[in-house]
Each structure stands twice: as structure tokens, then as C-alpha cells.
Coordinates of C-alpha atoms and ligand atoms in Angstrom, one line a residue:
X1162 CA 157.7 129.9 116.3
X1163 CA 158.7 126.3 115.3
X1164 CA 155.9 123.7 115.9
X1165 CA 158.3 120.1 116.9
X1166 CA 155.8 117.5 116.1
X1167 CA 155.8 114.8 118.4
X1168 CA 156.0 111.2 116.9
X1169 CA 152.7 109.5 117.5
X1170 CA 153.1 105.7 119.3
X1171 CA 150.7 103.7 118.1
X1172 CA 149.8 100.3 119.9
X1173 CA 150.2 97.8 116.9
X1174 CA 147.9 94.8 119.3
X1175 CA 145.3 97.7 119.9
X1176 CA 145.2 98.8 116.0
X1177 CA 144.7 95.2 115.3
X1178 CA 141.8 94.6 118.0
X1179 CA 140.2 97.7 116.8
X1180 CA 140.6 96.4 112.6
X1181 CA 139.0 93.1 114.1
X1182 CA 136.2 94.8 115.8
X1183 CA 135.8 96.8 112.6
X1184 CA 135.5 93.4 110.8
X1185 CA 132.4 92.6 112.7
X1186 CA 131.0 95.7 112.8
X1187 CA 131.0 95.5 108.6
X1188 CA 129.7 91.7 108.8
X1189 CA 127.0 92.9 111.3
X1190 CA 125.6 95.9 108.6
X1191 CA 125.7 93.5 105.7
X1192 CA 123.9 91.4 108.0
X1193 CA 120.9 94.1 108.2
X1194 CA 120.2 93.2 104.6
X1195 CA 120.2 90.1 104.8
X1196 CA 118.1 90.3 107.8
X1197 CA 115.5 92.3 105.9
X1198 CA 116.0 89.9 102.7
X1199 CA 115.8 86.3 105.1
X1200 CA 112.2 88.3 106.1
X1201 CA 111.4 89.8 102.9
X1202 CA 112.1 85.8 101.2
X1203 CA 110.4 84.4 103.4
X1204 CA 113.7 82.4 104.8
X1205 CA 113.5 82.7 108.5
X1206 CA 109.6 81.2 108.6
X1207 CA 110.6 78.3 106.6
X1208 CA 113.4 77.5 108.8
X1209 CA 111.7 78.2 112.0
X1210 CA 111.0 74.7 113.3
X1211 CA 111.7 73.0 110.2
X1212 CA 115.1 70.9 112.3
X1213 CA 118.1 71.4 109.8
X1214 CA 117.3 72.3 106.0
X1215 CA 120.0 72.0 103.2
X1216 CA 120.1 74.8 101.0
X1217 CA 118.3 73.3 98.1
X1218 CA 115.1 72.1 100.9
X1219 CA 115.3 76.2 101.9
X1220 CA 115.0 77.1 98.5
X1221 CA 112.2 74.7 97.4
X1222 CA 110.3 75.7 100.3
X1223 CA 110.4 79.4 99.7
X1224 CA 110.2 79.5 95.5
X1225 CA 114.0 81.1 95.6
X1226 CA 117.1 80.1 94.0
X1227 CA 119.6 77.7 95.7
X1228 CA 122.9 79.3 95.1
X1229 CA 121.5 82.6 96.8
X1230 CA 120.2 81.2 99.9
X1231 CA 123.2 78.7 100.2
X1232 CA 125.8 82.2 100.3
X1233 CA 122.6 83.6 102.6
X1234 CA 123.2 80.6 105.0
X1235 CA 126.7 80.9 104.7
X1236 CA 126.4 84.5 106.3
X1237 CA 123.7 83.5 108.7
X1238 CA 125.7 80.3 110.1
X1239 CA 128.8 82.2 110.4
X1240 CA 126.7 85.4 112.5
X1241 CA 125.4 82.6 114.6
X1242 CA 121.8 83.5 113.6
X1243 CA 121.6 79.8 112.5
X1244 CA 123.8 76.7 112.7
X1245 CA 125.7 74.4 110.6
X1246 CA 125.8 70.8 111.1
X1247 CA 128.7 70.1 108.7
X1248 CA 127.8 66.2 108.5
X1249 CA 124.6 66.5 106.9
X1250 CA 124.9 69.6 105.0
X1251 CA 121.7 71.3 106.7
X1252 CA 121.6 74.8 108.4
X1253 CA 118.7 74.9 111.2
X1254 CA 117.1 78.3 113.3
X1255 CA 117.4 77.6 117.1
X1256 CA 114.4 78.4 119.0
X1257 CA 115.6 81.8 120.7
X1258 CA 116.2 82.8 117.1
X1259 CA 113.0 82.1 115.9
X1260 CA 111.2 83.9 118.1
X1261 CA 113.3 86.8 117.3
X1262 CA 112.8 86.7 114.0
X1263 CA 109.7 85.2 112.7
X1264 CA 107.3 86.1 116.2
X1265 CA 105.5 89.1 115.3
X1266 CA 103.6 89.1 118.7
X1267 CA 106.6 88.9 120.7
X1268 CA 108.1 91.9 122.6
X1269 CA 111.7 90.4 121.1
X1270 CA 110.4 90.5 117.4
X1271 CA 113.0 92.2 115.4
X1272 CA 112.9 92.5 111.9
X1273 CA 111.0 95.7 112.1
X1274 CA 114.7 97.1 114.0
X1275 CA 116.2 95.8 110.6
X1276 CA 114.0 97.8 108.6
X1277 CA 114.2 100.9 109.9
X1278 CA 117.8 100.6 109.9
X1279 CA 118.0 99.2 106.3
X1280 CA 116.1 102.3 105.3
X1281 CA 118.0 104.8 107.3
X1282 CA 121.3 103.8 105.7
X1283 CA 119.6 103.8 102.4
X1284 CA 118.9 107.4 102.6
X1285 CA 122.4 108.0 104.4
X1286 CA 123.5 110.3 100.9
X1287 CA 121.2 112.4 101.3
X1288 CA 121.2 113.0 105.0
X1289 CA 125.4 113.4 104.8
X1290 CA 124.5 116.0 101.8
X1291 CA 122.1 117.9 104.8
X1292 CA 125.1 118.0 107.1
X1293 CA 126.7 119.9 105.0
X1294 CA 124.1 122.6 104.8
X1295 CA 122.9 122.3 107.9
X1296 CA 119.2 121.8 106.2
X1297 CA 116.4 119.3 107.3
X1298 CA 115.3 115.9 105.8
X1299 CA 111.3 115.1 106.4
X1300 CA 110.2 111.9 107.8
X1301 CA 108.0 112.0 104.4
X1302 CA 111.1 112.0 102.6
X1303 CA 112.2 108.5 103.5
X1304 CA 111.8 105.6 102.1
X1305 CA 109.1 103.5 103.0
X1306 CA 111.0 100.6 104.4
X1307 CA 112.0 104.0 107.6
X1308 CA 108.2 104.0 107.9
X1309 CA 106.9 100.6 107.7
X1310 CA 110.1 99.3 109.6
X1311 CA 109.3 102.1 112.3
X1312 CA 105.4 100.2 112.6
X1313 CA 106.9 96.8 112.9
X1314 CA 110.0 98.2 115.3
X1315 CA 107.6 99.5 118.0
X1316 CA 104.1 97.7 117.4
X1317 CA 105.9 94.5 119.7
X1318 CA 106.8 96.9 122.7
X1319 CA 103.4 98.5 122.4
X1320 CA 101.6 95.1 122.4
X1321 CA 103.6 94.2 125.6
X1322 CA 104.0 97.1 127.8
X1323 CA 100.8 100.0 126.8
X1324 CA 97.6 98.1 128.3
X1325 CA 99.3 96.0 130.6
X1326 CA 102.0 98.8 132.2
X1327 CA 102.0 102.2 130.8
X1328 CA 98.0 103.5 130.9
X1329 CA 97.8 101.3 134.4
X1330 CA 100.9 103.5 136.0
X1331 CA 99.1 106.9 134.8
X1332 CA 96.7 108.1 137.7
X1333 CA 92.9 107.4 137.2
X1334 CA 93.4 106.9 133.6
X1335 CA 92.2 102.9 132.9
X1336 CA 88.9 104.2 134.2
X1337 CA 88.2 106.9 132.1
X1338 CA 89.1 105.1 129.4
X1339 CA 86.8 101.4 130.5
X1340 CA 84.2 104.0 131.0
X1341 CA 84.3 105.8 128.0
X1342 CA 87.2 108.5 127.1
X1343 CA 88.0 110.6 124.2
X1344 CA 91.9 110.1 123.5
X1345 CA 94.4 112.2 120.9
X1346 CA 97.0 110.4 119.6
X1347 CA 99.5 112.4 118.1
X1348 CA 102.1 111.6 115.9
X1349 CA 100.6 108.5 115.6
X1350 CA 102.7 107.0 112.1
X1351 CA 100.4 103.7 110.8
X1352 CA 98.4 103.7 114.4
X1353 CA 99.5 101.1 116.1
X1354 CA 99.5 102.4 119.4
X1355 CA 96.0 104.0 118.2
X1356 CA 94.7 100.7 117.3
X1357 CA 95.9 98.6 120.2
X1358 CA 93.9 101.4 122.4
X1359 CA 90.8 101.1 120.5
X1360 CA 90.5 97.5 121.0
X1361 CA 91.4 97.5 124.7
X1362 CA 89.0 99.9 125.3
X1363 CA 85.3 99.5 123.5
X1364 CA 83.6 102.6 125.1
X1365 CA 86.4 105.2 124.0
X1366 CA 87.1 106.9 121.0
X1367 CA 90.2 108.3 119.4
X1368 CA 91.8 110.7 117.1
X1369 CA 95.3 110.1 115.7
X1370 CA 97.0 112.6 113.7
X1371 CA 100.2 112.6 111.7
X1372 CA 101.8 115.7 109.1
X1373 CA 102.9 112.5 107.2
X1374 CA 100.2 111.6 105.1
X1375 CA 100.9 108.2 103.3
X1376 CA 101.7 107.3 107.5
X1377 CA 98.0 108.3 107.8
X1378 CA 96.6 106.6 104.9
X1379 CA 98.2 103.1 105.9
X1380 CA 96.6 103.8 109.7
X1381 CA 93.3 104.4 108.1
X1382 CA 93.5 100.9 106.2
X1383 CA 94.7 99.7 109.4
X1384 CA 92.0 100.6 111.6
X1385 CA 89.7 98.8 108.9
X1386 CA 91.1 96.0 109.1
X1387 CA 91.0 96.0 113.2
X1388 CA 87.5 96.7 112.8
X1389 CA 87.5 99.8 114.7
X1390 CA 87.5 102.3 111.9
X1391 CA 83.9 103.3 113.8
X1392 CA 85.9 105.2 116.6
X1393 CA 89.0 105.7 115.5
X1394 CA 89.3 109.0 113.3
X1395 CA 92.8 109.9 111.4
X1396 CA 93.7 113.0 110.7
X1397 CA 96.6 114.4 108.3
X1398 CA 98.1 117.5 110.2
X1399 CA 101.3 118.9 112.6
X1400 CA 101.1 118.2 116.1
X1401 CA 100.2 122.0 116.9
X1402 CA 97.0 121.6 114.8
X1403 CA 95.3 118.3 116.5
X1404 CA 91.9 118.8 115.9
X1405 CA 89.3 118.8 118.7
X1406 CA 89.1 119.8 122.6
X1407 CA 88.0 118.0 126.0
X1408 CA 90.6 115.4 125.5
X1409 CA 90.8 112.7 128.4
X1410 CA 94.3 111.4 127.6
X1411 CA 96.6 112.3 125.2
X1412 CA 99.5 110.1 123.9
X1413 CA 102.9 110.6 122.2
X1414 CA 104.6 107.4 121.2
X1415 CA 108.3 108.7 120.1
X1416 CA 107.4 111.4 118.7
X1417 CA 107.8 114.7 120.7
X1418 CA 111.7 114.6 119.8
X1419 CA 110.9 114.4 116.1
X1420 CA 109.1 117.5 116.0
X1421 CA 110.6 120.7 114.9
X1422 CA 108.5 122.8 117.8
X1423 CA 107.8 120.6 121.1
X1424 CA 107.0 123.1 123.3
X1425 CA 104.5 124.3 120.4
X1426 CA 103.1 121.1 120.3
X1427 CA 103.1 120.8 124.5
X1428 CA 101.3 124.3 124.4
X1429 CA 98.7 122.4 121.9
X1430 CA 98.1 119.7 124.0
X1431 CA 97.6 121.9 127.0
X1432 CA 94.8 123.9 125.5
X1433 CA 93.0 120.7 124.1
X1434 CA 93.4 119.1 127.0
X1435 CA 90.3 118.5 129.9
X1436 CA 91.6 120.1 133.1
X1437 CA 91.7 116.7 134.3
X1438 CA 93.5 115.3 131.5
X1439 CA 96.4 113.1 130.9
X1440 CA 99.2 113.8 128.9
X1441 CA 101.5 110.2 128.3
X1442 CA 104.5 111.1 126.7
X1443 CA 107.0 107.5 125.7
X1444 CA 110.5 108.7 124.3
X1445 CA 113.5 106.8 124.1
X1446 CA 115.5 105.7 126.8
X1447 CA 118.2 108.2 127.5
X1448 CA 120.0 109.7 130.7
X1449 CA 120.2 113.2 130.7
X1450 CA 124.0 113.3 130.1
X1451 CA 126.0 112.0 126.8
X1452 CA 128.5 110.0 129.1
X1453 CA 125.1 107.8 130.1
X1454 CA 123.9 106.8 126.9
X1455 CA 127.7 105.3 125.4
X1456 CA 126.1 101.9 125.3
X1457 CA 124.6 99.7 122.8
X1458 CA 121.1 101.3 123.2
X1459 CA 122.8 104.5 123.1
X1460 CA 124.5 103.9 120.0
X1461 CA 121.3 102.3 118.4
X1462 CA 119.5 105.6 119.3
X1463 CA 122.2 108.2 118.6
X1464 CA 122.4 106.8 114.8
X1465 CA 119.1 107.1 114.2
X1466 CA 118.8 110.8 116.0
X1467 CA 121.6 111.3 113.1
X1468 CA 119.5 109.5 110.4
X1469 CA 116.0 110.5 111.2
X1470 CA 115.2 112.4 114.2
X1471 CA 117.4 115.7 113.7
X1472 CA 117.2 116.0 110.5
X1473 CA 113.1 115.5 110.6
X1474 CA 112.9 118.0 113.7
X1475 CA 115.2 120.8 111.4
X1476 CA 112.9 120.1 108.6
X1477 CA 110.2 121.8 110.7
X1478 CA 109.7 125.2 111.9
X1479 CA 111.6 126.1 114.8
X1480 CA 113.8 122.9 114.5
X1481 CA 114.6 122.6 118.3
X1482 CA 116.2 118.9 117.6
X1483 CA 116.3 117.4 120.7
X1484 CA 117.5 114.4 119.4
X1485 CA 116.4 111.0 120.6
X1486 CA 118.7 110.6 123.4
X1487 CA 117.1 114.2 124.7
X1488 CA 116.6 112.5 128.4
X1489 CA 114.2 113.0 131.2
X1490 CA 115.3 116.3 132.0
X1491 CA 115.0 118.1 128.5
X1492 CA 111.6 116.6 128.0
X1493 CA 110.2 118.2 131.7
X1494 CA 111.7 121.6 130.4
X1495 CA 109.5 121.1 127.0
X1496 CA 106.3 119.7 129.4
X1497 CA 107.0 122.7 131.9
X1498 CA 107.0 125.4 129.1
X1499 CA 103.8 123.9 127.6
X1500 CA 102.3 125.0 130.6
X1501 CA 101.4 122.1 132.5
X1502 CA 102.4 122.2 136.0
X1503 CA 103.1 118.5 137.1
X1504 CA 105.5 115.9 135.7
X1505 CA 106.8 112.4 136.4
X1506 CA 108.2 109.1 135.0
X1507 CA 105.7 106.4 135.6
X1508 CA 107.0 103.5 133.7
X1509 CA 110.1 102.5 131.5
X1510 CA 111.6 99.7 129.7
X1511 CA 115.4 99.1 128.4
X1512 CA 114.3 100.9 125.2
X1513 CA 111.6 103.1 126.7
X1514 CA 111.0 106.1 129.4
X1515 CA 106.9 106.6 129.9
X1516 CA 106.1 110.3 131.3
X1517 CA 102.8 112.0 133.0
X1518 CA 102.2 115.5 132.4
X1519 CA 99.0 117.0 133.8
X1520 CA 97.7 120.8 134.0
Ligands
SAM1947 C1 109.4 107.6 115.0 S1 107.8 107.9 114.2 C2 106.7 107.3 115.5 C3 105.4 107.0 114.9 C4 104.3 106.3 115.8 N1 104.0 107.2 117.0 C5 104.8 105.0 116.3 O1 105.1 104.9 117.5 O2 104.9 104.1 115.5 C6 107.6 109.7 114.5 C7 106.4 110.2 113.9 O3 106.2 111.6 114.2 C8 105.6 112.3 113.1 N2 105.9 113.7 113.3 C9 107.1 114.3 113.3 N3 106.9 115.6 113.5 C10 105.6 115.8 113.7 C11 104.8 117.0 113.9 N4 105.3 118.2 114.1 N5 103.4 116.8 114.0 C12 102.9 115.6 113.9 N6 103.6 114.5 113.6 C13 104.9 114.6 113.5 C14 106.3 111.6 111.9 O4 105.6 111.9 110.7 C15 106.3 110.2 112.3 O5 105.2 109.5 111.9

């Protein structure tokens, strides 16, 4: 049989919209190192309400050398993250951006997003090299900028949303824990959800665990330093081996996808659970269906399912891989086979779903 190949018509405007696009896309992931450099150098503080700097005033301020952080301007003026004022020479950080950028208490803080992406790309070799196997790549196999970029990524939404919307939205929990509960944190990474618990709640105490165990060691000095080391314990271990029973409330702060065995780890929680306890469970915003999640949160969180959440879940024993995007409806099936009969979304935020599993 002959095959007649059919001439394929390109659209020469679309090609070129597309090669444009594609122009900005590569300015935007250069721009992730310089984000992560700007933080790393110091450049955003200095600039944040400083009016307009020239590029020698930047680099006096910040002990770097002027014909770096000129080209570094360069980038950041023509990104918009600051702006040029081509009479005087000086480049200045508009409000909105210093928030962003130099705010660590804000829920917009986001040079801990840079990190983690920074790292993730880093370690892109070695992940494309797993894709051809098919093999796993540990979250202990990353470099530290995935884990400390991971703290500083998600400490801001905790600090905005877990006291003040999440526990409040789970049924009878804020009492137990005023009065005095005993909460499992699993998966916990550095402990900052862990931390922020323990100082909301004097009368409670806490056990966050973690199978990566440099995370563990940082959220030990961590808790230290909070001055709460007396009732918060952390533990190096998988999720299925949380030590302890009787728990009041236990939390997952986007983890459960990561884990090779999620239902094993549900099952866990159920049997350490009181029969009055609380499961909260925060995962990534997804829908349950691919077509929801092509948009920019989608993307966001699809590339790093690529980088780090598959390949950590097939690192582990039964490798499920849910992915991040895994939706409301794949983690219900994980809850349900746990064993734990009821199951809602309480809370959620552009980047976040908050669930409620109870026995
Ligand atoms: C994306 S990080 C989130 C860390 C932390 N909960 C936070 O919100 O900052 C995922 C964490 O899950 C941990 N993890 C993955 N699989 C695990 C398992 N089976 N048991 C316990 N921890 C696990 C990783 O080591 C990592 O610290």
C-alpha cells in the first residue's frame, strides 16, 4: 500500500506568536535564577524602599560588584520586576513587588516558589535519566535548595490560612487543641506547619515525622529556636511507621501524593487515630480531570509532579504516584480505603484543597 503524505500547512503568524511566547517563556526561567540570586545577594531588600538606586548605590549597599548587578537590573527592569527611570540612571522596586519578594510574613512571599523551582530544574538530568527507566528519585536525593525552597514556598500560606481557616473549618477540632490535644504531623519536612501549631496552641503537644532525615534535623533546630522544642517531638521515619496512638488530630501538609503507599499511610493514620479523631489532609489544588487543571496553577503543579512528586512516590514501595494534580476524588478513594468512613472538603485556597477524614 502507498502511504501519500499530505503537505503540512503551517500558519507562518501563529509559528511566530508561538517563537515569541517561547521568548518569554526562556526570559521567565532565567529569571528564576536571578530571582533566587536578587534573594540570595541580598538585592531585593536593599531596593525595597530605597526610591531609585543606580547600579553602583545597589552594589555598595550589598558588598557585590557593579557590573553584575547593573546586567541583574538590566534583566529585572526589562521583566518588570523593577523600573527604569532612564533620566537618572536609577532602577527602583515598586511596592507590590516588594512585598512579593522581600515579605517573608506575607501570604504573597515568593522567593521560596523560586527555590524550589531553581532546585527542581537543577536536578532535571537526573530525573530525565529516571524517565527512561521508569525508576524513582527520593525527595532525599535533591538538592537542598528543593527542600529549603519547599519550607519557604509553603511556610507563608500556612502562616495565613492554618489557625485562622483550616483547623477552625474542621469540626470540634480548635477545642481539643485550646484544651490540650496530642497532634501527628506527618510528613512534616523542616516543621513549619508543626511549629506554627505549637505556638497557637500552648496546652497541646505534637509529633512530626519525616523518612527524610536532614528535613528532620533542620525541624528539630527549628523548633529550638521557636522555643517549643518542650512539646514538639521529631521523629525520622515513613509515614506508615508514625510513632504513638490516641492521636487527636492528624495533619498532612502536601504530602500524601508524595508517598509511594497512601492508602498504607491512610490505614496508619486510622489505627493511630482516637475514635474521635481528625484527619486534615491539604493537597494541591487540582480538579479531578486533566482538562481542569491546563492553567497556570496547573502547569506550576504538573512540572513539579514531573520533577518531584512522581518520581519521589516511585522511589517508595508500592509507588502509587498520584501526582500532585491527583484531585478531590483520587484522594477520597485513598481516605475511603484507609478505612475511615466520612470525608469532605472544608477549606481551599487558589493553591490549596483542605480535607476532613474521620473514622
Ligand atoms: C512537598 S514536601 C512537604 C513538606 C512539609 N509537609 C511542608 O508542608 O513543608 C513532602 C514531604 O513528604 C515527605 N515524604 C514523602 N514520602 C513520605 C513517606 N512515605 N513518609 C513520610 N514522609 C514522606 C518528604 O520527605 C517531604 O518532606
Amino acid at each position: 500500500m502507498t502511504i501519500i503524505e499530505q503537505p503540512i500547512e503551517v500558519d507562518g503568524e501563529k509559528l511566530m506568536q508561538f517563537v515569541f511566547r517561547a521568548v518569554d517563556e526562556v526570559g521567565a526561567t532565567l529569571n528564576t535564577a536571578l530571582v533566587v540570586m536578587g534573594d540570595k545577594l541580598g538585592l531585593y531588600r536593599a531596593l525595597a524602599g530605597a526610591g531609585g538606586l543606580s547600579p553602583m548605590e545597589l552594589a555598595e549597599r550589598t558588598g557585590t560588584a557593579e557590573r553584575y548587578v547593573r546586567e541583574w537590573l538590566n534583566a529585572q527592569a526589562a521583566g518588570g520586576y523593577v523600573t527604569y527611570d532612564a533620566d537618572s540612571g536609577r532602577y527602583a522596586l515598586p511596592p507590590e513587588q516588594a512585598v512579593a519578594l522581600t515579605d517573608s510574613d506575607s501570604p504573597a512571599y515568593l522567593p521560596g516558589f523560586f527555590q524550589i523551582a531553581l532546585g527542581s530544574v537543577l536536578d532535571s538530568p537526573k530525573i530525565a535519566d529516571r524517565a527512561r527507566t521508569g525508576d524513582g528519585f527520593g525527595w532525599d536525593e535533591h538538592v537542598h535548595d528543593v527542600h529549603e525552597g519547599c519550607e519557604r514556598f509553603f511556610r507563608p500560606g500556612y502562616n495565613a490560612h492554618l489557625t485562622a481557616e483550616w483547623l477552625p473549618a474542621l469540626d470540634g477540632v480548635i477545642d481539643k487543641l485550646d484544651q490540650g490535644a496530642l497532634v501527628a504531623d506527618i510528613g512534616c519536612g523542616h516543621g513549619a506547619s508543626t511549629i506554627l501549631m505549637a505556638k497557637a496552641f500552648r496546652l497541646s503537644t505534637f509529633v512530626g515525622s519525616d523518612c527524610h532525615a536532614g528535613s528532620i534535623e533542620t525541624a528539630r533546630e527549628r523548633a529550638q529556636a521557636a522555643g517549643v522544642a518542650d512539646r514538639v517531638k521529631f521523629e525520622i521515619g515513613p509515614a506508615a511507621e508514625h510513632p504513638g496512638t490516641g492521636y487527636d488530630l492528624v495533619t498532612m501538609f502536601d504530602c500524601l501524593h508524595d508517598m509511594g503507599d497512601p492508602v498504607g499511610a491512610a490505614r496508619h493514620v486510622r489505627s493511630t487515630l482516637s475514635e474521635n479523631g481528625t484527619w486534615m489532609i491539604v493537597e494541591p489544588k487540582a480538579g479531578d480531570r486533566v482538562e481542569d487543571n491546563l492553567n497556570p496553577v496547573g502547569r506550576a503543579y504538573y512540572a513539579f509532579s514531573t520533577l518531584l512528586c512522581t518520581p519521589a512516590s516511585l522511589s517508595q514501595d508500592v509507588g502509587l504516584a498520584l501526582g500532585a494534580q491527583a484531585g478531590e476524588a483520587r484522594i477520597h478513594d485513598v481516605v475511603q480505603a484507609g478505612g475511615f468512613t466520612r470525608f469532605r472538603r472544608v477549606a481551599e485556597t487558589p493553591f490549596n484543597l483542605v480535607f476532613e477524614a474521620r473514622p
